[in-house]
PDB file of C-alpha atoms in Angstrom:
ATOM      1  CA  MET A 308      31.227 -63.991  83.929  1.00 62.00           C
ATOM      2  CA  PRO A 309      32.408 -66.607  81.420  1.00 63.00           C
ATOM      3  CA  ARG A 310      29.795 -66.826  78.703  1.00 58.00           C
ATOM      4  CA  ALA A 311      27.437 -69.737  78.121  1.00 56.00           C
ATOM      5  CA  ALA A 312      29.055 -72.274  75.837  1.00 52.00           C
ATOM      6  CA  ILE A 313      25.978 -72.358  73.588  1.00 46.00           C
ATOM      7  CA  ARG A 314      26.676 -68.717  72.672  1.00 46.00           C
ATOM      8  CA  ARG A 315      30.399 -69.135  72.065  1.00 44.00           C
ATOM      9  CA  ARG A 316      31.962 -66.798  69.479  1.00 43.00           C
ATOM     10  CA  ALA A 317      33.362 -68.694  66.496  1.00 40.00           C
ATOM     11  CA  LEU A 318      37.116 -68.810  65.979  1.00 40.00           C
ATOM     12  CA  ALA A 319      36.660 -67.153  62.611  1.00 40.00           C
ATOM     13  CA  ALA A 320      35.400 -64.109  64.450  1.00 40.00           C
ATOM     14  CA  ALA A 321      38.160 -64.362  67.009  1.00 40.00           C
ATOM     15  CA  LEU A 322      40.717 -64.139  64.287  1.00 39.00           C
ATOM     16  CA  ALA A 323      39.088 -61.001  62.556  1.00 38.00           C
ATOM     17  CA  SER A 324      45.135 -75.099  84.990  1.00 34.00           C
ATOM     18  CA  ALA A 325      44.452 -74.917  87.878  1.00 35.00           C
ATOM     19  CA  ALA A 326      44.314 -77.848  90.240  1.00 35.00           C
ATOM     20  CA  MET A 327      41.178 -79.992  90.005  1.00 37.00           C
ATOM     21  CA  LEU A 328      39.150 -81.028  92.996  1.00 38.00           C
ATOM     22  CA  SER A 329      38.446 -84.576  94.038  1.00 38.00           C
ATOM     23  CA  ALA A 330      34.989 -85.837  93.090  1.00 40.00           C
ATOM     24  CA  CYS A 331      34.076 -86.987  96.624  1.00 42.00           C
ATOM     25  CA  THR A 332      35.157 -89.810  98.837  1.00 40.00           C
ATOM     26  CA  SER A 333      31.999 -91.889  98.891  1.00 43.00           C
ATOM     27  CA  SER A 334      32.199 -94.759  96.404  1.00 44.00           C
ATOM     28  CA  SER A 335      28.626 -95.777  95.711  1.00 45.00           C
ATOM     29  CA  GLY A 336      26.208 -93.056  96.667  1.00 47.00           C
ATOM     30  CA  ASP A 337      23.949 -93.947  99.601  1.00 50.00           C
ATOM     31  CA  ALA A 338      25.712 -97.158 100.686  1.00 49.00           C
ATOM     32  CA  GLY A 339      24.231 -96.888 104.165  1.00 55.00           C
ATOM     33  CA  ALA A 340      25.514 -93.369 104.737  1.00 52.00           C
ATOM     34  CA  PRO A 341      23.573 -91.327 107.309  1.00 60.00           C
ATOM     35  CA  LYS A 342      21.191 -88.837 105.734  1.00 86.00           C
ATOM     36  CA  THR A 343      22.646 -85.742 107.341  1.00 94.00           C
ATOM     37  CA  PRO A 344      23.688 -82.671 105.342  1.00 96.00           C
ATOM     38  CA  ALA A 345      27.259 -81.462 105.658  1.00 94.00           C
ATOM     39  CA  VAL A 346      25.920 -77.944 106.202  1.00 94.00           C
ATOM     40  CA  ALA A 347      22.659 -76.963 107.850  1.00 96.00           C
ATOM     41  CA  PRO A 348      20.142 -75.846 105.188  1.00 97.00           C
ATOM     42  CA  ASP A 349      19.775 -72.335 106.627  1.00 97.00           C
ATOM     43  CA  ALA A 350      23.537 -71.886 106.734  1.00 95.00           C
ATOM     44  CA  ALA A 351      23.862 -73.273 103.196  1.00 96.00           C
ATOM     45  CA  GLN A 352      21.305 -70.757 101.940  1.00 97.00           C
ATOM     46  CA  THR A 353      23.218 -67.873 103.497  1.00 97.00           C
ATOM     47  CA  THR A 354      26.485 -69.251 102.153  1.00 96.00           C
ATOM     48  CA  ALA A 355      25.087 -69.624  98.635  1.00 97.00           C
ATOM     49  CA  ALA A 356      23.625 -66.129  98.547  1.00 97.00           C
ATOM     50  CA  THR A 357      26.899 -64.627  99.776  1.00 97.00           C
ATOM     51  CA  ALA A 358      28.999 -66.686  97.376  1.00 97.00           C
ATOM     52  CA  VAL A 359      26.890 -65.826  94.327  1.00 98.00           C
ATOM     53  CA  GLY A 360      27.065 -62.165  95.279  1.00 97.00           C
ATOM     54  CA  ALA A 361      30.863 -62.369  95.454  1.00 98.00           C
ATOM     55  CA  VAL A 362      31.031 -64.198  92.122  1.00 98.00           C
ATOM     56  CA  ALA A 363      28.810 -61.634  90.404  1.00 97.00           C
ATOM     57  CA  ALA A 364      30.634 -58.594  91.766  1.00 97.00           C
ATOM     58  CA  SER A 365      34.201 -59.819  91.262  1.00 97.00           C
ATOM     59  CA  SER A 366      33.496 -61.050  87.725  1.00 97.00           C
ATOM     60  CA  LEU A 367      32.879 -57.486  86.560  1.00 95.00           C
ATOM     61  CA  ASP A 368      35.810 -55.863  88.379  1.00 96.00           C
ATOM     62  CA  ALA A 369      38.965 -55.483  86.290  1.00 94.00           C
ATOM     63  CA  THR A 370      40.938 -53.777  89.085  1.00 96.00           C
ATOM     64  CA  ALA A 371      43.495 -55.296  91.448  1.00 96.00           C
ATOM     65  CA  ALA A 372      40.792 -55.376  94.094  1.00 97.00           C
ATOM     66  CA  GLY A 373      38.667 -57.443  91.729  1.00 97.00           C
ATOM     67  CA  ALA A 374      41.478 -59.949  91.251  1.00 97.00           C
ATOM     68  CA  ALA A 375      41.830 -60.315  95.020  1.00 98.00           C
ATOM     69  CA  ALA A 376      38.068 -60.751  95.347  1.00 98.00           C
ATOM     70  CA  ARG A 377      38.039 -63.481  92.698  1.00 98.00           C
ATOM     71  CA  GLU A 378      40.693 -65.403  94.631  1.00 97.00           C
ATOM     72  CA  LYS A 379      38.190 -65.554  97.480  1.00 97.00           C
ATOM     73  CA  ALA A 380      35.139 -66.274  95.306  1.00 98.00           C
ATOM     74  CA  PHE A 381      36.377 -68.901  92.803  1.00 98.00           C
ATOM     75  CA  VAL A 382      38.586 -71.980  92.753  1.00 97.00           C
ATOM     76  CA  GLY A 383      40.241 -74.167  90.110  1.00 97.00           C
ATOM     77  CA  ALA A 384      39.284 -73.794  86.464  1.00 98.00           C
ATOM     78  CA  ALA A 385      36.464 -71.427  87.420  1.00 98.00           C
ATOM     79  CA  LEU A 386      39.036 -69.030  88.887  1.00 98.00           C
ATOM     80  CA  GLN A 387      41.226 -69.213  85.796  1.00 98.00           C
ATOM     81  CA  SER A 388      38.195 -68.519  83.597  1.00 97.00           C
ATOM     82  CA  ALA A 389      36.984 -65.633  85.744  1.00 98.00           C
ATOM     83  CA  ASN A 390      40.416 -63.999  85.678  1.00 97.00           C
ATOM     84  CA  ALA A 391      40.638 -64.371  81.902  1.00 96.00           C
ATOM     85  CA  TYR A 392      37.176 -62.875  81.461  1.00 96.00           C
ATOM     86  CA  ALA A 393      38.106 -59.909  83.665  1.00 95.00           C
ATOM     87  CA  LYS A 394      41.098 -59.161  81.422  1.00 93.00           C
ATOM     88  CA  THR A 395      38.727 -58.768  78.472  1.00 93.00           C
ATOM     89  CA  LEU A 396      36.364 -56.363  80.240  1.00 93.00           C
ATOM     90  CA  PRO A 397      37.993 -53.204  78.805  1.00 90.00           C
ATOM     91  CA  GLY A 398      37.102 -54.411  75.301  1.00 88.00           C
ATOM     92  CA  ARG A 399      33.495 -55.324  76.061  1.00 89.00           C
ATOM     93  CA  THR A 400      30.421 -53.182  75.509  1.00 90.00           C
ATOM     94  CA  ALA A 401      27.969 -52.458  78.299  1.00 93.00           C
ATOM     95  CA  ALA A 402      25.446 -54.724  76.582  1.00 93.00           C
ATOM     96  CA  ASP A 403      27.953 -57.573  76.400  1.00 90.00           C
ATOM     97  CA  LYS A 404      28.759 -57.251  80.093  1.00 91.00           C
ATOM     98  CA  ALA A 405      25.079 -57.119  81.008  1.00 93.00           C
ATOM     99  CA  ALA A 406      24.330 -60.280  79.016  1.00 92.00           C
ATOM    100  CA  GLY A 407      26.529 -62.375  81.305  1.00 92.00           C
ATOM    101  CA  GLU A 408      25.742 -60.688  84.613  1.00 95.00           C
ATOM    102  CA  LEU A 409      24.444 -62.951  87.380  1.00 97.00           C
ATOM    103  CA  SER A 410      21.427 -62.103  89.476  1.00 97.00           C
ATOM    104  CA  THR A 411      22.210 -61.936  93.188  1.00 96.00           C
ATOM    105  CA  THR A 412      18.567 -62.234  94.263  1.00 95.00           C
ATOM    106  CA  GLY A 413      16.502 -65.391  94.347  1.00 95.00           C
ATOM    107  CA  VAL A 414      19.490 -67.692  94.836  1.00 97.00           C
ATOM    108  CA  LYS A 415      18.199 -71.176  95.655  1.00 98.00           C
ATOM    109  CA  VAL A 416      20.042 -74.103  97.224  1.00 98.00           C
ATOM    110  CA  LEU A 417      19.230 -77.252  95.259  1.00 98.00           C
ATOM    111  CA  ALA A 418      21.338 -79.760  97.173  1.00 98.00           C
ATOM    112  CA  ILE A 419      23.912 -80.153  99.935  1.00 98.00           C
ATOM    113  CA  SER A 420      26.442 -82.945 100.203  1.00 97.00           C
ATOM    114  CA  ARG A 421      26.231 -85.323 103.155  1.00 96.00           C
ATOM    115  CA  GLY A 422      28.313 -85.159 106.280  1.00 92.00           C
ATOM    116  CA  GLY A 423      31.557 -87.108 105.961  1.00 90.00           C
ATOM    117  CA  ASP A 424      31.923 -86.615 102.205  1.00 91.00           C
ATOM    118  CA  ALA A 425      34.786 -84.431 101.030  1.00 89.00           C
ATOM    119  CA  PRO A 426      34.938 -81.883  99.656  1.00 91.00           C
ATOM    120  CA  GLN A 427      31.728 -80.442 101.035  1.00 95.00           C
ATOM    121  CA  GLN A 428      29.473 -79.243  98.234  1.00 97.00           C
ATOM    122  CA  VAL A 429      26.513 -76.923  97.873  1.00 98.00           C
ATOM    123  CA  LEU A 430      24.686 -76.889  94.544  1.00 98.00           C
ATOM    124  CA  ALA A 431      22.828 -73.630  94.032  1.00 98.00           C
ATOM    125  CA  GLN A 432      20.845 -72.042  91.248  1.00 98.00           C
ATOM    126  CA  THR A 433      20.645 -68.422  90.233  1.00 98.00           C
ATOM    127  CA  THR A 434      19.743 -66.692  86.960  1.00 98.00           C
ATOM    128  CA  LEU A 435      21.205 -64.395  84.372  1.00 97.00           C
ATOM    129  CA  LYS A 436      20.081 -60.927  85.375  1.00 95.00           C
ATOM    130  CA  LYS A 437      19.033 -59.851  81.880  1.00 94.00           C
ATOM    131  CA  THR A 438      17.226 -62.941  80.580  1.00 95.00           C
ATOM    132  CA  GLY A 439      16.274 -64.900  83.687  1.00 96.00           C
ATOM    133  CA  ALA A 440      17.921 -68.041  82.284  1.00 96.00           C
ATOM    134  CA  ALA A 441      18.916 -70.549  84.955  1.00 97.00           C
ATOM    135  CA  VAL A 442      22.556 -70.861  86.039  1.00 98.00           C
ATOM    136  CA  LEU A 443      23.961 -73.703  88.164  1.00 98.00           C
ATOM    137  CA  VAL A 444      26.637 -72.774  90.701  1.00 98.00           C
ATOM    138  CA  LEU A 445      28.654 -75.556  92.347  1.00 98.00           C
ATOM    139  CA  LEU A 446      30.265 -74.414  95.595  1.00 98.00           C
ATOM    140  CA  VAL A 447      32.988 -76.461  97.260  1.00 97.00           C
ATOM    141  CA  GLY A 448      34.917 -76.072 100.482  1.00 93.00           C
ATOM    142  CA  GLY A 449      33.956 -76.025 104.113  1.00 72.00           C
ATOM    143  CA  GLN A 450      36.867 -78.115 105.391  1.00 73.00           C
ATOM    144  CA  ALA A 451      38.205 -76.857 108.724  1.00 70.00           C
ATOM    145  CA  GLY A 452      36.113 -73.748 108.390  1.00 74.00           C
ATOM    146  CA  ALA A 453      37.422 -72.872 104.919  1.00 84.00           C
ATOM    147  CA  PRO A 454      34.983 -70.734 102.916  1.00 91.00           C
ATOM    148  CA  PHE A 455      32.952 -72.155 100.071  1.00 96.00           C
ATOM    149  CA  LYS A 456      34.092 -71.090  96.618  1.00 97.00           C
ATOM    150  CA  ALA A 457      32.578 -71.448  93.140  1.00 98.00           C
ATOM    151  CA  ALA A 458      34.104 -74.392  91.270  1.00 98.00           C
ATOM    152  CA  ALA A 459      31.577 -74.137  88.422  1.00 98.00           C
ATOM    153  CA  VAL A 460      29.250 -71.418  87.147  1.00 98.00           C
ATOM    154  CA  THR A 461      27.333 -73.008  84.280  1.00 98.00           C
ATOM    155  CA  PRO A 462      24.295 -71.549  82.477  1.00 97.00           C
ATOM    156  CA  MET A 463      21.758 -74.250  81.684  1.00 97.00           C
ATOM    157  CA  LEU A 464      21.272 -75.210  78.061  1.00 97.00           C
ATOM    158  CA  PRO A 465      17.995 -74.371  76.302  1.00 93.00           C
ATOM    159  CA  GLU A 466      15.147 -76.640  77.458  1.00 92.00           C
ATOM    160  CA  ALA A 467      17.483 -78.598  79.758  1.00 95.00           C
ATOM    161  CA  LYS A 468      16.027 -79.901  83.007  1.00 93.00           C
ATOM    162  CA  LEU A 469      17.639 -81.087  86.227  1.00 94.00           C
ATOM    163  CA  ASP A 470      16.107 -84.111  87.926  1.00 93.00           C
ATOM    164  CA  ALA A 471      15.104 -83.996  91.584  1.00 96.00           C
ATOM    165  CA  LEU A 472      17.796 -84.185  94.246  1.00 97.00           C
ATOM    166  CA  ASP A 473      17.432 -85.242  97.864  1.00 97.00           C
ATOM    167  CA  ALA A 474      15.981 -82.744 100.300  1.00 97.00           C
ATOM    168  CA  THR A 475      18.558 -80.356 101.747  1.00 97.00           C
ATOM    169  CA  THR A 476      17.586 -81.620 105.206  1.00 97.00           C
ATOM    170  CA  ASP A 477      18.867 -85.084 104.219  1.00 96.00           C
ATOM    171  CA  GLY A 478      21.818 -84.118 102.071  1.00 97.00           C
ATOM    172  CA  SER A 479      22.754 -85.707  98.749  1.00 97.00           C
ATOM    173  CA  ALA A 480      25.165 -88.617  98.430  1.00 96.00           C
ATOM    174  CA  ALA A 481      28.500 -88.230  96.667  1.00 94.00           C
ATOM    175  CA  VAL A 482      29.074 -89.437  93.122  1.00 96.00           C
ATOM    176  CA  GLY A 483      32.168 -91.335  94.187  1.00 92.00           C
ATOM    177  CA  ASP A 484      33.392 -93.915  91.673  1.00 91.00           C
ATOM    178  CA  GLY A 485      30.126 -93.819  89.717  1.00 94.00           C
ATOM    179  CA  ALA A 486      28.805 -97.183  90.890  1.00 95.00           C
ATOM    180  CA  GLY A 487      25.136 -97.602  89.999  1.00 96.00           C
ATOM    181  CA  LEU A 488      25.271 -95.139  87.106  1.00 98.00           C
ATOM    182  CA  SER A 489      24.778 -96.074  83.462  1.00 97.00           C
ATOM    183  CA  ALA A 490      28.429 -95.153  82.815  1.00 97.00           C
ATOM    184  CA  LYS A 491      31.422 -93.936  84.765  1.00 97.00           C
ATOM    185  CA  PRO A 492      31.697 -90.125  84.804  1.00 98.00           C
ATOM    186  CA  ASP A 493      35.204 -90.141  83.290  1.00 98.00           C
ATOM    187  CA  ASP A 494      33.995 -92.389  80.461  1.00 98.00           C
ATOM    188  CA  VAL A 495      31.067 -90.073  79.696  1.00 98.00           C
ATOM    189  CA  VAL A 496      33.332 -87.031  79.579  1.00 98.00           C
ATOM    190  CA  ALA A 497      35.781 -88.836  77.299  1.00 98.00           C
ATOM    191  CA  ALA A 498      32.920 -89.845  75.007  1.00 98.00           C
ATOM    192  CA  PHE A 499      31.747 -86.223  74.843  1.00 98.00           C
ATOM    193  CA  ALA A 500      35.256 -85.030  74.006  1.00 98.00           C
ATOM    194  CA  ALA A 501      35.585 -87.544  71.178  1.00 98.00           C
ATOM    195  CA  SER A 502      32.109 -86.732  69.824  1.00 97.00           C
ATOM    196  CA  VAL A 503      32.868 -83.026  69.324  1.00 97.00           C
ATOM    197  CA  LYS A 504      36.486 -83.074  68.106  1.00 97.00           C
ATOM    198  CA  TYR A 505      37.189 -81.750  64.624  1.00 97.00           C
ATOM    199  CA  PRO A 506      37.777 -83.204  62.187  1.00 95.00           C
ATOM    200  CA  LYS A 507      36.437 -86.752  62.454  1.00 94.00           C
ATOM    201  CA  PRO A 508      34.222 -86.702  65.567  1.00 96.00           C
ATOM    202  CA  THR A 509      33.401 -90.107  67.021  1.00 97.00           C
ATOM    203  CA  ALA A 510      29.709 -90.836  67.534  1.00 95.00           C
ATOM    204  CA  THR A 511      28.679 -92.119  70.980  1.00 96.00           C
ATOM    205  CA  LYS A 512      25.632 -93.781  72.494  1.00 96.00           C
ATOM    206  CA  MET A 513      26.648 -92.711  76.002  1.00 97.00           C
ATOM    207  CA  LEU A 514      25.206 -89.233  75.462  1.00 97.00           C
ATOM    208  CA  ALA A 515      21.865 -88.012  74.198  1.00 96.00           C
ATOM    209  CA  ASP A 516      21.875 -85.273  71.558  1.00 94.00           C
ATOM    210  CA  ASP A 517      22.135 -81.805  73.051  1.00 94.00           C
ATOM    211  CA  PRO A 518      22.418 -78.239  71.709  1.00 95.00           C
ATOM    212  CA  LEU A 519      25.966 -77.776  73.028  1.00 96.00           C
ATOM    213  CA  SER A 520      27.399 -80.712  71.100  1.00 96.00           C
ATOM    214  CA  GLN A 521      25.468 -79.717  67.980  1.00 95.00           C
ATOM    215  CA  GLN A 522      26.732 -76.137  68.213  1.00 95.00           C
ATOM    216  CA  LEU A 523      30.344 -77.210  68.703  1.00 96.00           C
ATOM    217  CA  ARG A 524      30.256 -79.477  65.638  1.00 96.00           C
ATOM    218  CA  GLN A 525      28.528 -76.874  63.486  1.00 95.00           C
ATOM    219  CA  SER A 526      30.861 -74.099  64.614  1.00 94.00           C
ATOM    220  CA  ALA A 527      33.981 -76.150  63.924  1.00 95.00           C
ATOM    221  CA  ALA A 528      32.757 -77.065  60.451  1.00 95.00           C
ATOM    222  CA  ALA A 529      31.891 -73.437  59.714  1.00 93.00           C
ATOM    223  CA  GLN A 530      35.306 -72.235  60.866  1.00 89.00           C
ATOM    224  CA  SER A 531      37.029 -74.785  58.650  1.00 91.00           C
ATOM    225  CA  GLN A 532      34.899 -73.804  55.662  1.00 91.00           C
ATOM    226  CA  ALA A 533      35.590 -70.105  56.298  1.00 87.00           C
ATOM    227  CA  LEU A 534      39.267 -70.734  55.565  1.00 85.00           C
ATOM    228  CA  ASN A 535      38.263 -71.436  51.966  1.00 80.00           C
ATOM    229  CA  ASN A 536      41.020 -74.026  51.505  1.00 80.00           C
ATOM    230  CA  GLN A 537      43.657 -71.469  52.496  1.00 85.00           C
ATOM    231  CA  GLY A 538      44.443 -73.259  55.751  1.00 87.00           C
ATOM    232  CA  ALA A 539      43.575 -76.113  58.114  1.00 91.00           C
ATOM    233  CA  PHE A 540      41.458 -75.941  61.274  1.00 92.00           C
ATOM    234  CA  THR A 541      41.431 -78.476  64.115  1.00 96.00           C
ATOM    235  CA  GLN A 542      39.685 -78.631  67.470  1.00 97.00           C
ATOM    236  CA  GLU A 543      40.457 -80.929  70.394  1.00 97.00           C
ATOM    237  CA  HIS A 544      38.688 -81.286  73.760  1.00 98.00           C
ATOM    238  CA  ASP A 545      40.947 -82.608  76.513  1.00 98.00           C
ATOM    239  CA  PRO A 546      39.212 -83.927  79.671  1.00 98.00           C
ATOM    240  CA  LYS A 547      40.954 -82.614  82.797  1.00 98.00           C
ATOM    241  CA  GLY A 548      38.902 -84.269  85.512  1.00 97.00           C
ATOM    242  CA  ILE A 549      35.695 -84.344  87.508  1.00 97.00           C
ATOM    243  CA  ILE A 550      35.167 -81.188  89.555  1.00 97.00           C
ATOM    244  CA  GLY A 551      32.348 -82.536  91.715  1.00 97.00           C
ATOM    245  CA  GLY A 552      28.740 -83.662  91.708  1.00 97.00           C
ATOM    246  CA  LEU A 553      25.932 -85.199  93.701  1.00 98.00           C
ATOM    247  CA  ARG A 554      23.557 -88.143  93.450  1.00 98.00           C
ATOM    248  CA  LEU A 555      19.961 -87.617  92.361  1.00 98.00           C
ATOM    249  CA  LYS A 556      16.959 -88.578  94.463  1.00 97.00           C
ATOM    250  CA  ASP A 557      15.934 -92.234  94.797  1.00 95.00           C
ATOM    251  CA  GLY A 558      19.053 -93.579  93.086  1.00 94.00           C
ATOM    252  CA  LYS A 559      18.043 -92.197  89.696  1.00 96.00           C
ATOM    253  CA  GLY A 560      21.538 -91.080  88.770  1.00 98.00           C
ATOM    254  CA  ALA A 561      23.810 -88.131  89.448  1.00 98.00           C
ATOM    255  CA  ILE A 562      24.693 -84.668  88.262  1.00 98.00           C
ATOM    256  CA  VAL A 563      28.412 -84.401  87.533  1.00 98.00           C
ATOM    257  CA  PHE A 564      30.537 -81.330  86.796  1.00 98.00           C
ATOM    258  CA  ALA A 565      33.617 -81.793  84.634  1.00 98.00           C
ATOM    259  CA  HIS A 566      36.414 -79.647  83.240  1.00 98.00           C
ATOM    260  CA  LEU A 567      37.802 -79.915  79.717  1.00 98.00           C
ATOM    261  CA  VAL A 568      40.313 -77.771  77.852  1.00 98.00           C
ATOM    262  CA  ARG A 569      39.485 -77.016  74.227  1.00 97.00           C
ATOM    263  CA  SER A 570      42.285 -76.238  71.790  1.00 97.00           C
ATOM    264  CA  ASP A 571      41.390 -74.499  68.521  1.00 93.00           C
ATOM    265  CA  ALA A 572      44.223 -74.354  66.003  1.00 93.00           C
ATOM    266  CA  ILE A 573      44.541 -72.825  62.567  1.00 90.00           C
ATOM    267  CA  ALA A 574      47.473 -73.148  60.174  1.00 92.00           C
ATOM    268  CA  MET A 575      47.537 -71.095  56.967  1.00 87.00           C
ATOM    269  CA  ARG A 576      49.093 -72.517  53.815  1.00 87.00           C
ATOM    270  CA  ALA A 577      50.356 -69.093  52.800  1.00 87.00           C
ATOM    271  CA  PRO A 578      50.912 -65.938  54.896  1.00 86.00           C
ATOM    272  CA  VAL A 579      47.899 -63.706  55.422  1.00 82.00           C
ATOM    273  CA  LYS A 580      47.073 -60.734  57.622  1.00 82.00           C
ATOM    274  CA  LEU A 581      44.415 -61.470  60.209  1.00 78.00           C
ATOM    275  CA  THR A 582      43.334 -59.140  63.014  1.00 79.00           C
ATOM    276  CA  PRO A 583      42.432 -60.971  66.232  1.00 78.00           C
ATOM    277  CA  ALA A 584      39.312 -60.141  68.188  1.00 79.00           C
ATOM    278  CA  LYS A 585      39.745 -57.898  71.213  1.00 83.00           C
ATOM    279  CA  ASP A 586      39.450 -60.890  73.577  1.00 83.00           C
ATOM    280  CA  LEU A 587      42.601 -62.486  72.203  1.00 84.00           C
ATOM    281  CA  THR A 588      44.536 -59.229  72.015  1.00 88.00           C
ATOM    282  CA  LEU A 589      43.660 -58.254  75.578  1.00 89.00           C
ATOM    283  CA  LEU A 590      44.617 -61.695  76.880  1.00 87.00           C
ATOM    284  CA  THR A 591      47.850 -62.157  74.950  1.00 86.00           C
ATOM    285  CA  GLY A 592      48.939 -58.866  73.423  1.00 86.00           C
ATOM    286  CA  ILE A 593      48.795 -60.412  69.924  1.00 86.00           C
ATOM    287  CA  LYS A 594      47.760 -57.754  67.403  1.00 87.00           C
ATOM    288  CA  GLN A 595      48.211 -59.590  64.123  1.00 86.00           C
ATOM    289  CA  ILE A 596      48.312 -63.195  62.899  1.00 85.00           C
ATOM    290  CA  THR A 597      49.881 -64.230  59.604  1.00 87.00           C
ATOM    291  CA  THR A 598      50.590 -67.967  59.547  1.00 88.00           C
ATOM    292  CA  GLU A 599      49.114 -69.806  62.558  1.00 91.00           C
ATOM    293  CA  ALA A 600      47.128 -69.408  65.746  1.00 89.00           C
ATOM    294  CA  SER A 601      46.109 -71.476  68.742  1.00 91.00           C
ATOM    295  CA  LEU A 602      43.319 -70.667  71.191  1.00 92.00           C
ATOM    296  CA  THR A 603      42.830 -72.384  74.553  1.00 95.00           C
ATOM    297  CA  SER A 604      39.465 -72.329  76.306  1.00 96.00           C
ATOM    298  CA  ASN A 605      38.107 -73.773  79.517  1.00 98.00           C
ATOM    299  CA  GLU A 606      34.924 -75.786  79.148  1.00 98.00           C
ATOM    300  CA  ILE A 607      32.983 -76.684  82.282  1.00 98.00           C
ATOM    301  CA  ILE A 608      29.993 -78.925  81.715  1.00 98.00           C
ATOM    302  CA  ALA A 609      27.270 -80.344  83.946  1.00 98.00           C
ATOM    303  CA  ILE A 610      26.104 -83.824  82.966  1.00 98.00           C
ATOM    304  CA  VAL A 611      23.166 -85.817  84.290  1.00 98.00           C
ATOM    305  CA  ILE A 612      24.144 -89.492  84.254  1.00 98.00           C
ATOM    306  CA  PRO A 613      21.096 -91.699  84.939  1.00 98.00           C
ATOM    307  CA  ALA A 614      21.004 -95.168  86.445  1.00 97.00           C
ATOM    308  CA  SER A 615      20.296 -96.481  82.948  1.00 97.00           C
ATOM    309  CA  GLY A 616      20.240 -94.975  79.494  1.00 97.00           C
ATOM    310  CA  PRO A 617      22.265 -92.176  77.898  1.00 98.00           C
ATOM    311  CA  ALA A 618      23.650 -89.258  79.867  1.00 98.00           C
ATOM    312  CA  ARG A 619      22.779 -85.706  78.896  1.00 97.00           C
ATOM    313  CA  ILE A 620      24.537 -82.371  79.188  1.00 98.00           C
ATOM    314  CA  VAL A 621      22.349 -79.854  81.023  1.00 98.00           C
ATOM    315  CA  ALA A 622      24.636 -76.835  81.556  1.00 98.00           C
ATOM    316  CA  ALA A 623      27.942 -75.492  80.291  1.00 98.00           C
ATOM    317  CA  SER A 624      30.299 -72.542  80.303  1.00 97.00           C
ATOM    318  CA  ASP A 625      33.076 -71.634  77.924  1.00 96.00           C
ATOM    319  CA  GLN A 626      35.892 -69.127  78.342  1.00 96.00           C
ATOM    320  CA  LEU A 627      38.960 -68.293  76.279  1.00 94.00           C
ATOM    321  CA  VAL A 628      41.928 -68.343  78.683  1.00 95.00           C
ATOM    322  CA  ALA A 629      45.039 -68.238  76.477  1.00 93.00           C
ATOM    323  CA  GLY A 630      46.229 -68.000  72.915  1.00 89.00           C
ATOM    324  CA  SER A 631      49.219 -67.714  70.664  1.00 87.00           C
ATOM    325  CA  GLY A 632      49.834 -66.718  67.080  1.00 85.00           C
ATOM    326  CA  ARG A 633      52.378 -65.540  64.588  1.00 85.00           C
TER     327      ARG A 633
END
């Protein structure tokens, strides 16, 4: 599966869009909506277990059958990321594959969207098979009997915690337009993107410090320094939209999933001979870089936006999906 963003390989090592879903139709959370889940809790549990199993199995299948299975298991940016990851499987060690493998046992439904909200959503939690680290899986679908698919598979960041959601028997209200939150979801995502661009990140008070943002800034600085004044490195994070999300219990905020595209670019001042990592070669066929390179990665983040105070990133995934070089 796409690796956790906190463990992302630096570009220096690398060189050695699918349609987005609507956030939900409700505009202000509860707003008098009936507390009825869109899917019965027992059915949601079965759905989540089946969906996570399909995600786990198809993620590690580089065959044509695996590609067909991923079409049924994923949607949107998550599908693009899963397909890109599968293309790199031939170049990965057994240990590398095992590090990102999802557990298909102990899947737990954390929340279910309410009846009448679209798209229908089921927020589930599983773990990484090797380490037991928590992974959030946002499933969307259900309209007219359509199957639920994974729109986000995001390992939780170290020490991150998710606040309580409404009971699955009641369902959780939609995020809607973000009314009642400390900031609009789109504004929070834009603030995150500006705070981690390189060079010249823009500090924000909308977000609390988190290990993902710290790692992105440190990694970008390290990659620039590694060029040793022989070239220029830039990194941009382009918000692509809100994938989905649900309100927290008792009006205390919401958890929101968003998609960004990160562009890493390097331009050498004089020709050199750089050998790309296997990921880039397997994805693009590029075997050598001499003057410039550009890498495109999907970032999917889960943000808790409270009713007041700064938002915080609680989970994230990161996957290289395209690249170019010459």
